[in-house]
Amino acid sequence: TGGLQRERCIAALIRACILAGYYDGTAPHRSIGTWRGPDGLPVVHAGDRIFHDGRVFGPGATIGDAIYVVGGARQAPSYERNGGSSFDWIPASLGDCLTVAAHLDEWHWHDPDPDSAGATRDLYLGGLWCDMLGAAPAWRPHKFVQAPAGSGKSTLLKYTRALLGGAAHPIQRSYSKAFLEQTFSTTAAAFLLDEMESDTDGGRVRHLLELVRLLSDDGAFGGRGTTSGQARSFDVHGSVTMVATVTEDWRPQDRSRIVFLELRRFLDRPGQAPASPETIAANIEAAGRLSPGLRARAIATWDLFQENLTLARARVLELGGSPRDADQLGHLIAGWATATADEPMDADTVGRLERFKPFILTITDADDQVDDPA
């Protein structure tokens, strides 16, 4: 009363600063995306709301050793408030997940051999599940889809973007390594890169692949100084989906982090007419509606994903894969298994994982007499 009490406000701010401690910039800043919390559970940052372990936090909250800073508002997974700061996820049904699998069947996926029927589509579906989890998994599997003209690669990216919703950045069609580092620093969302090819600028692609390699586990972070004495830093996280008509020969360290998938032309699929443009457009619209519930299901079934991951990793190693194969392929298989069932994989399902064997690099490289990946 009686106006602003300036001296008392100053004293209160000084006390608050002392209690907060000295800030030296070492605490990581985290903006939009899905992160791994200090307890191993996902933390979903929707820009103006942060969701973790049944509680909603405001921007500026410190969870573990990270500060979750304010960001542009993003679509959050489906949830409902329970009063106060508590909430519950509203996950999509298993039927909604199977609808997505049916939508993906509209594209002409190429499987490496007859014994791997459906494996390519299932790995892409598993990759979408991992995309929804952002940087929460210990490993981020990347996907490269080689797609000739007439295969619907642009519509596939549009469908993927609609399905991932707030868990993905906009589709990038003109980009460089430096642009991605600077524009999407402090985020943990999926990257969707169109026309990722090297026929015009091989150096650009090599630099981009350097970034992709770093994104696989701990993320890409670092900084550089300028001649004016200012520092620029970046801290980027997330999985990458790349789509292009051609690709160059990759180094082993790139191939071990990026699963190679193929699309064929719609018209080359025997016995099945291609979906009409109206059907594809309707599926993309449906994916956008399903997105919040599917993302809530991905977060809510985190423990199931971890169980499936343990089973998938063990099976890949049993089939002759390396620990890197188990990381890369195991996460994709776990994503597919969690998206398509309410229970962990049973013994029969684990046994049938042999259909993914053509994607195990350790085996294919040995057959082709290629050196092991670094």
Short mmCIF file of C-alpha atoms in Angstrom, two decimals:
data_model
loop_
_atom_site.label_atom_id
_atom_site.label_comp_id
_atom_site.label_asym_id
_atom_site.label_seq_id
_atom_site.Cartn_x
_atom_site.Cartn_y
_atom_site.Cartn_z
CA THR A 1 0.00 0.00 0.00
CA GLY A 2 1.06 3.56 -0.58
CA GLY A 3 3.01 2.81 -3.81
CA LEU A 4 5.90 0.59 -4.84
CA GLN A 5 8.18 -0.36 -1.93
CA ARG A 6 11.36 -0.13 -3.94
CA GLU A 7 13.88 -0.89 -1.21
CA ARG A 8 11.93 -3.91 0.06
CA CYS A 9 11.64 -5.27 -3.52
CA ILE A 10 15.39 -4.86 -4.04
CA ALA A 11 16.12 -6.72 -0.80
CA ALA A 12 13.71 -9.53 -1.73
CA LEU A 13 15.32 -9.94 -5.15
CA ILE A 14 18.79 -10.07 -3.63
CA ARG A 15 17.66 -12.77 -1.19
CA ALA A 16 16.09 -14.75 -4.06
CA CYS A 17 19.32 -14.49 -6.06
CA ILE A 18 21.38 -15.74 -3.13
CA LEU A 19 19.06 -18.71 -2.66
CA ALA A 20 19.17 -19.54 -6.39
CA GLY A 21 22.96 -19.50 -6.41
CA TYR A 22 25.40 -18.25 -9.00
CA TYR A 23 24.46 -19.06 -12.60
CA ASP A 24 27.49 -19.84 -14.75
CA GLY A 25 25.81 -21.22 -17.87
CA THR A 26 26.71 -24.85 -17.27
CA ALA A 27 23.10 -26.00 -16.73
CA PRO A 28 21.74 -27.17 -20.10
CA HIS A 29 18.79 -25.28 -21.53
CA ARG A 30 16.04 -27.42 -23.02
CA SER A 31 13.30 -26.16 -25.24
CA ILE A 32 10.59 -27.90 -27.25
CA GLY A 33 10.66 -31.66 -27.75
CA THR A 34 10.75 -34.83 -25.68
CA TRP A 35 13.70 -35.37 -23.35
CA ARG A 36 14.95 -38.02 -20.96
CA GLY A 37 14.37 -36.96 -17.38
CA PRO A 38 16.72 -37.60 -14.44
CA ASP A 39 14.56 -40.59 -13.43
CA GLY A 40 14.73 -42.06 -16.93
CA LEU A 41 11.13 -41.06 -17.77
CA PRO A 42 10.28 -38.84 -20.76
CA VAL A 43 9.86 -35.10 -20.26
CA VAL A 44 7.59 -33.51 -22.88
CA HIS A 45 8.21 -29.81 -23.53
CA ALA A 46 5.34 -28.21 -25.45
CA GLY A 47 6.74 -24.68 -25.38
CA ASP A 48 4.54 -23.15 -22.70
CA ARG A 49 3.94 -26.39 -20.73
CA ILE A 50 6.31 -29.11 -19.54
CA PHE A 51 4.95 -32.60 -18.70
CA HIS A 52 6.83 -35.03 -16.50
CA ASP A 53 5.79 -37.93 -14.26
CA GLY A 54 2.17 -36.82 -13.87
CA ARG A 55 2.90 -33.12 -13.25
CA VAL A 56 2.65 -30.04 -15.43
CA PHE A 57 5.41 -27.45 -14.99
CA GLY A 58 5.68 -23.93 -16.28
CA PRO A 59 8.63 -22.66 -18.40
CA GLY A 60 11.72 -22.01 -16.32
CA ALA A 61 11.31 -25.19 -14.29
CA THR A 62 14.46 -27.07 -13.32
CA ILE A 63 14.13 -30.85 -13.66
CA GLY A 64 17.27 -32.69 -12.74
CA ASP A 65 20.20 -30.55 -13.84
CA ALA A 66 18.41 -28.98 -16.85
CA ILE A 67 16.42 -25.77 -17.15
CA TYR A 68 13.33 -26.09 -19.36
CA VAL A 69 13.11 -22.69 -20.99
CA VAL A 70 10.10 -21.13 -22.66
CA GLY A 71 9.55 -21.94 -26.33
CA GLY A 72 6.97 -21.42 -29.01
CA ALA A 73 3.75 -23.25 -28.13
CA ARG A 74 3.59 -26.72 -29.71
CA GLN A 75 0.84 -29.31 -29.95
CA ALA A 76 1.07 -31.46 -26.83
CA PRO A 77 0.17 -35.15 -26.57
CA SER A 78 -3.43 -35.72 -25.46
CA TYR A 79 -3.88 -35.19 -21.72
CA GLU A 80 -6.37 -34.10 -19.10
CA ARG A 81 -5.84 -32.16 -15.91
CA ASN A 82 -6.63 -33.78 -12.58
CA GLY A 83 -6.71 -30.53 -10.69
CA GLY A 84 -3.75 -28.43 -9.68
CA SER A 85 -0.58 -29.38 -11.47
CA SER A 86 -1.31 -33.10 -11.98
CA PHE A 87 -2.45 -34.69 -15.26
CA ASP A 88 -3.05 -38.00 -17.03
CA TRP A 89 -2.23 -38.91 -20.61
CA ILE A 90 -5.14 -39.80 -22.92
CA PRO A 91 -3.51 -42.42 -25.18
CA ALA A 92 -4.83 -43.54 -28.54
CA SER A 93 -6.14 -47.07 -28.91
CA LEU A 94 -4.28 -50.00 -30.40
CA GLY A 95 -6.74 -49.78 -33.28
CA ASP A 96 -5.48 -46.26 -34.06
CA CYS A 97 -1.91 -47.61 -34.24
CA LEU A 98 -3.00 -50.36 -36.61
CA THR A 99 -4.70 -47.70 -38.74
CA VAL A 100 -1.32 -46.03 -39.18
CA ALA A 101 0.19 -49.36 -40.24
CA ALA A 102 -2.60 -49.72 -42.81
CA HIS A 103 -1.95 -46.18 -44.08
CA LEU A 104 1.73 -47.02 -44.60
CA ASP A 105 0.69 -50.03 -46.68
CA GLU A 106 -0.49 -47.59 -49.35
CA TRP A 107 3.17 -47.09 -50.30
CA HIS A 108 5.13 -49.72 -52.23
CA TRP A 109 7.82 -50.79 -49.77
CA HIS A 110 10.63 -52.98 -51.10
CA ASP A 111 11.77 -55.83 -48.85
CA PRO A 112 15.30 -57.23 -49.31
CA ASP A 113 14.14 -60.83 -49.83
CA PRO A 114 10.95 -62.95 -49.67
CA ASP A 115 11.67 -64.06 -46.09
CA SER A 116 11.57 -60.43 -44.89
CA ALA A 117 8.06 -59.65 -46.13
CA GLY A 118 6.73 -56.52 -44.46
CA ALA A 119 9.99 -55.80 -42.64
CA THR A 120 10.69 -52.50 -44.43
CA ARG A 121 7.30 -51.02 -43.61
CA ASP A 122 7.53 -52.26 -40.02
CA LEU A 123 10.94 -50.65 -39.52
CA TYR A 124 9.58 -47.35 -40.81
CA LEU A 125 6.61 -47.66 -38.43
CA GLY A 126 9.02 -48.42 -35.58
CA GLY A 127 11.03 -45.37 -36.55
CA LEU A 128 7.92 -43.19 -36.29
CA TRP A 129 7.38 -44.49 -32.75
CA CYS A 130 10.97 -43.61 -31.84
CA ASP A 131 10.49 -40.17 -33.44
CA MET A 132 7.59 -39.52 -31.06
CA LEU A 133 9.87 -40.31 -28.12
CA GLY A 134 12.41 -37.67 -29.19
CA ALA A 135 15.58 -37.77 -27.11
CA ALA A 136 14.13 -39.99 -24.37
CA PRO A 137 15.58 -43.28 -25.76
CA ALA A 138 19.26 -43.96 -25.19
CA TRP A 139 19.75 -44.31 -28.97
CA ARG A 140 18.10 -42.35 -31.79
CA PRO A 141 17.77 -44.50 -34.94
CA HIS A 142 17.83 -42.60 -38.23
CA LYS A 143 16.15 -43.62 -41.49
CA PHE A 144 17.12 -43.05 -45.11
CA VAL A 145 14.38 -43.80 -47.64
CA GLN A 146 15.56 -44.16 -51.22
CA ALA A 147 12.56 -43.37 -53.38
CA PRO A 148 12.50 -42.98 -57.18
CA ALA A 149 10.18 -40.61 -58.98
CA GLY A 150 6.61 -41.83 -58.81
CA SER A 151 6.99 -43.55 -55.43
CA GLY A 152 5.23 -40.86 -53.38
CA LYS A 153 8.23 -39.78 -51.31
CA SER A 154 6.95 -36.23 -50.83
CA THR A 155 3.56 -37.46 -49.68
CA LEU A 156 5.30 -39.91 -47.33
CA LEU A 157 7.11 -37.01 -45.66
CA LYS A 158 3.85 -35.02 -45.46
CA TYR A 159 2.15 -38.00 -43.84
CA THR A 160 5.05 -38.40 -41.41
CA ARG A 161 4.94 -34.71 -40.50
CA ALA A 162 1.18 -34.85 -39.87
CA LEU A 163 1.49 -37.98 -37.75
CA LEU A 164 4.34 -36.66 -35.59
CA GLY A 165 2.68 -33.28 -35.08
CA GLY A 166 4.44 -31.35 -32.33
CA ALA A 167 7.15 -34.03 -32.09
CA ALA A 168 8.73 -32.98 -35.41
CA HIS A 169 10.19 -29.89 -37.00
CA PRO A 170 8.75 -28.69 -40.33
CA ILE A 171 9.94 -30.54 -43.43
CA GLN A 172 13.27 -29.10 -44.60
CA ARG A 173 13.94 -28.84 -48.34
CA SER A 174 16.79 -26.31 -48.36
CA TYR A 175 19.23 -26.72 -45.49
CA SER A 176 22.81 -27.10 -44.36
CA LYS A 177 24.52 -28.48 -41.28
CA ALA A 178 25.08 -24.98 -39.87
CA PHE A 179 21.45 -24.01 -40.50
CA LEU A 180 20.10 -27.02 -38.61
CA GLU A 181 22.53 -26.49 -35.72
CA GLN A 182 21.66 -22.82 -35.28
CA THR A 183 17.92 -22.94 -36.00
CA PHE A 184 17.04 -25.97 -33.88
CA SER A 185 19.47 -25.62 -30.97
CA THR A 186 18.15 -26.70 -27.53
CA THR A 187 15.36 -28.77 -29.15
CA ALA A 188 14.65 -32.53 -29.20
CA ALA A 189 12.31 -33.17 -32.12
CA ALA A 190 12.43 -35.24 -35.30
CA PHE A 191 14.09 -33.87 -38.44
CA LEU A 192 12.46 -34.53 -41.83
CA LEU A 193 14.88 -33.84 -44.69
CA ASP A 194 13.67 -33.95 -48.29
CA GLU A 195 16.02 -34.54 -51.23
CA MET A 196 18.98 -35.59 -49.08
CA GLU A 197 21.31 -36.34 -51.99
CA SER A 198 24.77 -35.44 -53.21
CA ASP A 199 24.53 -35.04 -56.96
CA THR A 200 24.98 -31.26 -56.69
CA ASP A 201 26.96 -30.68 -53.49
CA GLY A 202 28.75 -33.67 -52.01
CA GLY A 203 30.42 -31.56 -49.31
CA ARG A 204 27.07 -30.41 -47.95
CA VAL A 205 25.87 -33.99 -47.57
CA ARG A 206 29.08 -35.11 -45.88
CA HIS A 207 28.73 -32.30 -43.34
CA LEU A 208 25.08 -33.21 -42.76
CA LEU A 209 26.02 -36.83 -42.15
CA GLU A 210 28.53 -35.65 -39.54
CA LEU A 211 25.62 -34.01 -37.72
CA VAL A 212 23.44 -37.13 -38.08
CA ARG A 213 26.16 -39.29 -36.53
CA LEU A 214 26.30 -37.01 -33.48
CA LEU A 215 22.52 -37.09 -33.09
CA SER A 216 22.46 -40.87 -32.60
CA ASP A 217 23.26 -40.95 -28.89
CA ASP A 218 24.21 -37.91 -26.79
CA GLY A 219 23.16 -35.31 -29.34
CA ALA A 220 25.12 -32.69 -31.28
CA PHE A 221 26.46 -29.95 -29.07
CA GLY A 222 29.39 -27.58 -29.25
CA GLY A 223 30.23 -24.05 -30.23
CA ARG A 224 32.49 -21.82 -32.18
CA GLY A 225 33.87 -18.34 -31.83
CA THR A 226 33.69 -15.47 -34.31
CA THR A 227 36.20 -12.80 -35.31
CA SER A 228 34.08 -10.24 -33.43
CA GLY A 229 34.70 -12.11 -30.18
CA GLN A 230 31.17 -13.51 -29.86
CA ALA A 231 30.52 -17.19 -29.22
CA ARG A 232 27.91 -19.30 -30.97
CA SER A 233 26.79 -22.54 -29.38
CA PHE A 234 24.40 -25.29 -30.41
CA ASP A 235 22.79 -28.25 -28.66
CA VAL A 236 20.62 -30.29 -31.03
CA HIS A 237 18.83 -33.59 -30.38
CA GLY A 238 16.42 -35.80 -32.31
CA SER A 239 16.13 -38.55 -34.90
CA VAL A 240 16.40 -37.92 -38.64
CA THR A 241 14.34 -39.17 -41.57
CA MET A 242 15.94 -38.53 -44.96
CA VAL A 243 14.20 -39.09 -48.30
CA ALA A 244 15.88 -38.86 -51.71
CA THR A 245 15.92 -40.39 -55.16
CA VAL A 246 19.63 -41.31 -55.10
CA THR A 247 22.36 -41.81 -52.54
CA GLU A 248 26.12 -42.00 -52.51
CA ASP A 249 28.27 -44.71 -50.97
CA TRP A 250 28.30 -44.01 -47.24
CA ARG A 251 31.11 -44.64 -44.83
CA PRO A 252 30.62 -47.55 -42.39
CA GLN A 253 30.12 -45.20 -39.43
CA ASP A 254 27.19 -43.59 -41.28
CA ARG A 255 25.65 -46.85 -42.42
CA SER A 256 25.70 -48.22 -38.89
CA ARG A 257 23.57 -45.30 -37.66
CA ILE A 258 21.12 -44.97 -40.56
CA VAL A 259 18.84 -47.79 -41.66
CA PHE A 260 18.46 -47.94 -45.44
CA LEU A 261 14.87 -48.45 -46.65
CA GLU A 262 13.53 -48.52 -50.20
CA LEU A 263 10.32 -47.43 -51.84
CA ARG A 264 9.29 -48.54 -55.32
CA ARG A 265 7.04 -46.78 -57.80
CA PHE A 266 3.31 -47.09 -57.15
CA LEU A 267 2.74 -48.45 -60.65
CA ASP A 268 5.33 -51.22 -60.21
CA ARG A 269 3.35 -53.00 -57.48
CA PRO A 270 1.76 -56.10 -58.97
CA GLY A 271 -1.87 -56.87 -58.28
CA GLN A 272 -2.65 -53.66 -56.40
CA ALA A 273 -3.75 -50.35 -57.83
CA PRO A 274 -2.13 -47.26 -56.30
CA ALA A 275 -4.17 -45.24 -53.85
CA SER A 276 -5.87 -42.20 -55.31
CA PRO A 277 -4.62 -38.71 -54.43
CA GLU A 278 -7.88 -38.23 -52.53
CA THR A 279 -7.20 -41.32 -50.40
CA ILE A 280 -3.66 -40.20 -49.58
CA ALA A 281 -4.91 -36.70 -48.71
CA ALA A 282 -7.58 -38.19 -46.43
CA ASN A 283 -4.97 -40.39 -44.72
CA ILE A 284 -2.72 -37.38 -44.12
CA GLU A 285 -5.64 -35.51 -42.58
CA ALA A 286 -6.47 -38.53 -40.42
CA ALA A 287 -2.84 -38.74 -39.28
CA GLY A 288 -3.02 -35.18 -38.04
CA ARG A 289 -6.11 -35.98 -35.98
CA LEU A 290 -4.53 -39.12 -34.53
CA SER A 291 -1.22 -37.47 -33.69
CA PRO A 292 -1.89 -36.17 -30.13
CA GLY A 293 -3.34 -39.50 -28.98
CA LEU A 294 -0.58 -41.54 -30.59
CA ARG A 295 2.10 -39.41 -28.98
CA ALA A 296 0.36 -39.80 -25.61
CA ARG A 297 0.34 -43.56 -26.15
CA ALA A 298 4.06 -43.56 -26.98
CA ILE A 299 4.84 -41.73 -23.73
CA ALA A 300 2.39 -43.77 -21.65
CA THR A 301 3.83 -47.08 -22.91
CA TRP A 302 7.44 -46.10 -22.19
CA ASP A 303 7.96 -49.11 -19.91
CA LEU A 304 6.54 -51.46 -22.58
CA PHE A 305 8.92 -49.95 -25.12
CA GLN A 306 11.84 -50.65 -22.79
CA GLU A 307 10.75 -54.28 -22.35
CA ASN A 308 10.49 -54.77 -26.10
CA LEU A 309 13.85 -53.09 -26.58
CA THR A 310 15.53 -55.55 -24.24
CA LEU A 311 14.02 -58.48 -26.15
CA ALA A 312 14.84 -57.00 -29.57
CA ARG A 313 18.45 -56.21 -28.69
CA ALA A 314 19.01 -59.72 -27.37
CA ARG A 315 17.54 -61.25 -30.54
CA VAL A 316 19.65 -59.09 -32.88
CA LEU A 317 22.79 -60.14 -30.99
CA GLU A 318 21.66 -63.77 -31.14
CA LEU A 319 21.23 -63.51 -34.93
CA GLY A 320 24.86 -62.38 -35.27
CA GLY A 321 24.56 -58.62 -35.00
CA SER A 322 27.01 -56.33 -33.25
CA PRO A 323 26.11 -54.13 -30.26
CA ARG A 324 25.71 -51.24 -32.72
CA ASP A 325 23.25 -53.34 -34.75
CA ALA A 326 21.42 -54.10 -31.52
CA ASP A 327 21.14 -50.38 -30.75
CA GLN A 328 20.06 -49.28 -34.22
CA LEU A 329 17.81 -52.14 -35.26
CA GLY A 330 16.68 -52.96 -31.73
CA HIS A 331 15.10 -49.53 -31.22
CA LEU A 332 13.25 -49.71 -34.55
CA ILE A 333 11.93 -53.20 -33.79
CA ALA A 334 10.92 -52.14 -30.27
CA GLY A 335 9.03 -49.18 -31.73
CA TRP A 336 7.16 -51.43 -34.15
CA ALA A 337 6.36 -53.99 -31.45
CA THR A 338 5.08 -51.34 -29.02
CA ALA A 339 2.96 -49.70 -31.71
CA THR A 340 1.26 -52.94 -32.73
CA ALA A 341 0.56 -54.77 -29.44
CA ASP A 342 -0.46 -54.05 -25.87
CA GLU A 343 1.86 -56.67 -24.39
CA PRO A 344 5.61 -57.35 -24.69
CA MET A 345 6.71 -59.59 -27.53
CA ASP A 346 6.14 -63.26 -26.77
CA ALA A 347 8.54 -66.07 -27.66
CA ASP A 348 6.92 -66.69 -31.05
CA THR A 349 7.15 -63.01 -32.04
CA VAL A 350 10.79 -62.84 -30.94
CA GLY A 351 11.52 -65.94 -32.99
CA ARG A 352 9.99 -64.36 -36.09
CA LEU A 353 12.31 -61.35 -35.79
CA GLU A 354 14.65 -63.28 -38.09
CA ARG A 355 12.84 -61.57 -40.97
CA PHE A 356 14.80 -58.42 -40.05
CA LYS A 357 18.10 -60.25 -40.53
CA PRO A 358 18.85 -58.61 -43.95
CA PHE A 359 19.07 -55.26 -42.13
CA ILE A 360 21.79 -56.44 -39.73
CA LEU A 361 24.91 -54.75 -41.08
CA THR A 362 27.38 -57.11 -39.42
CA ILE A 363 25.91 -59.99 -41.42
CA THR A 364 25.46 -58.20 -44.75
CA ASP A 365 28.94 -56.67 -44.57
CA ALA A 366 30.48 -60.08 -43.88
CA ASP A 367 28.65 -61.49 -46.90
CA ASP A 368 29.90 -58.58 -49.03
CA GLN A 369 33.44 -58.66 -47.48
CA VAL A 370 33.11 -55.13 -46.12
CA ASP A 371 35.10 -53.98 -43.09
CA ASP A 372 33.24 -53.71 -39.80
CA PRO A 373 31.84 -50.26 -39.01
CA ALA A 374 33.98 -48.06 -36.80
#
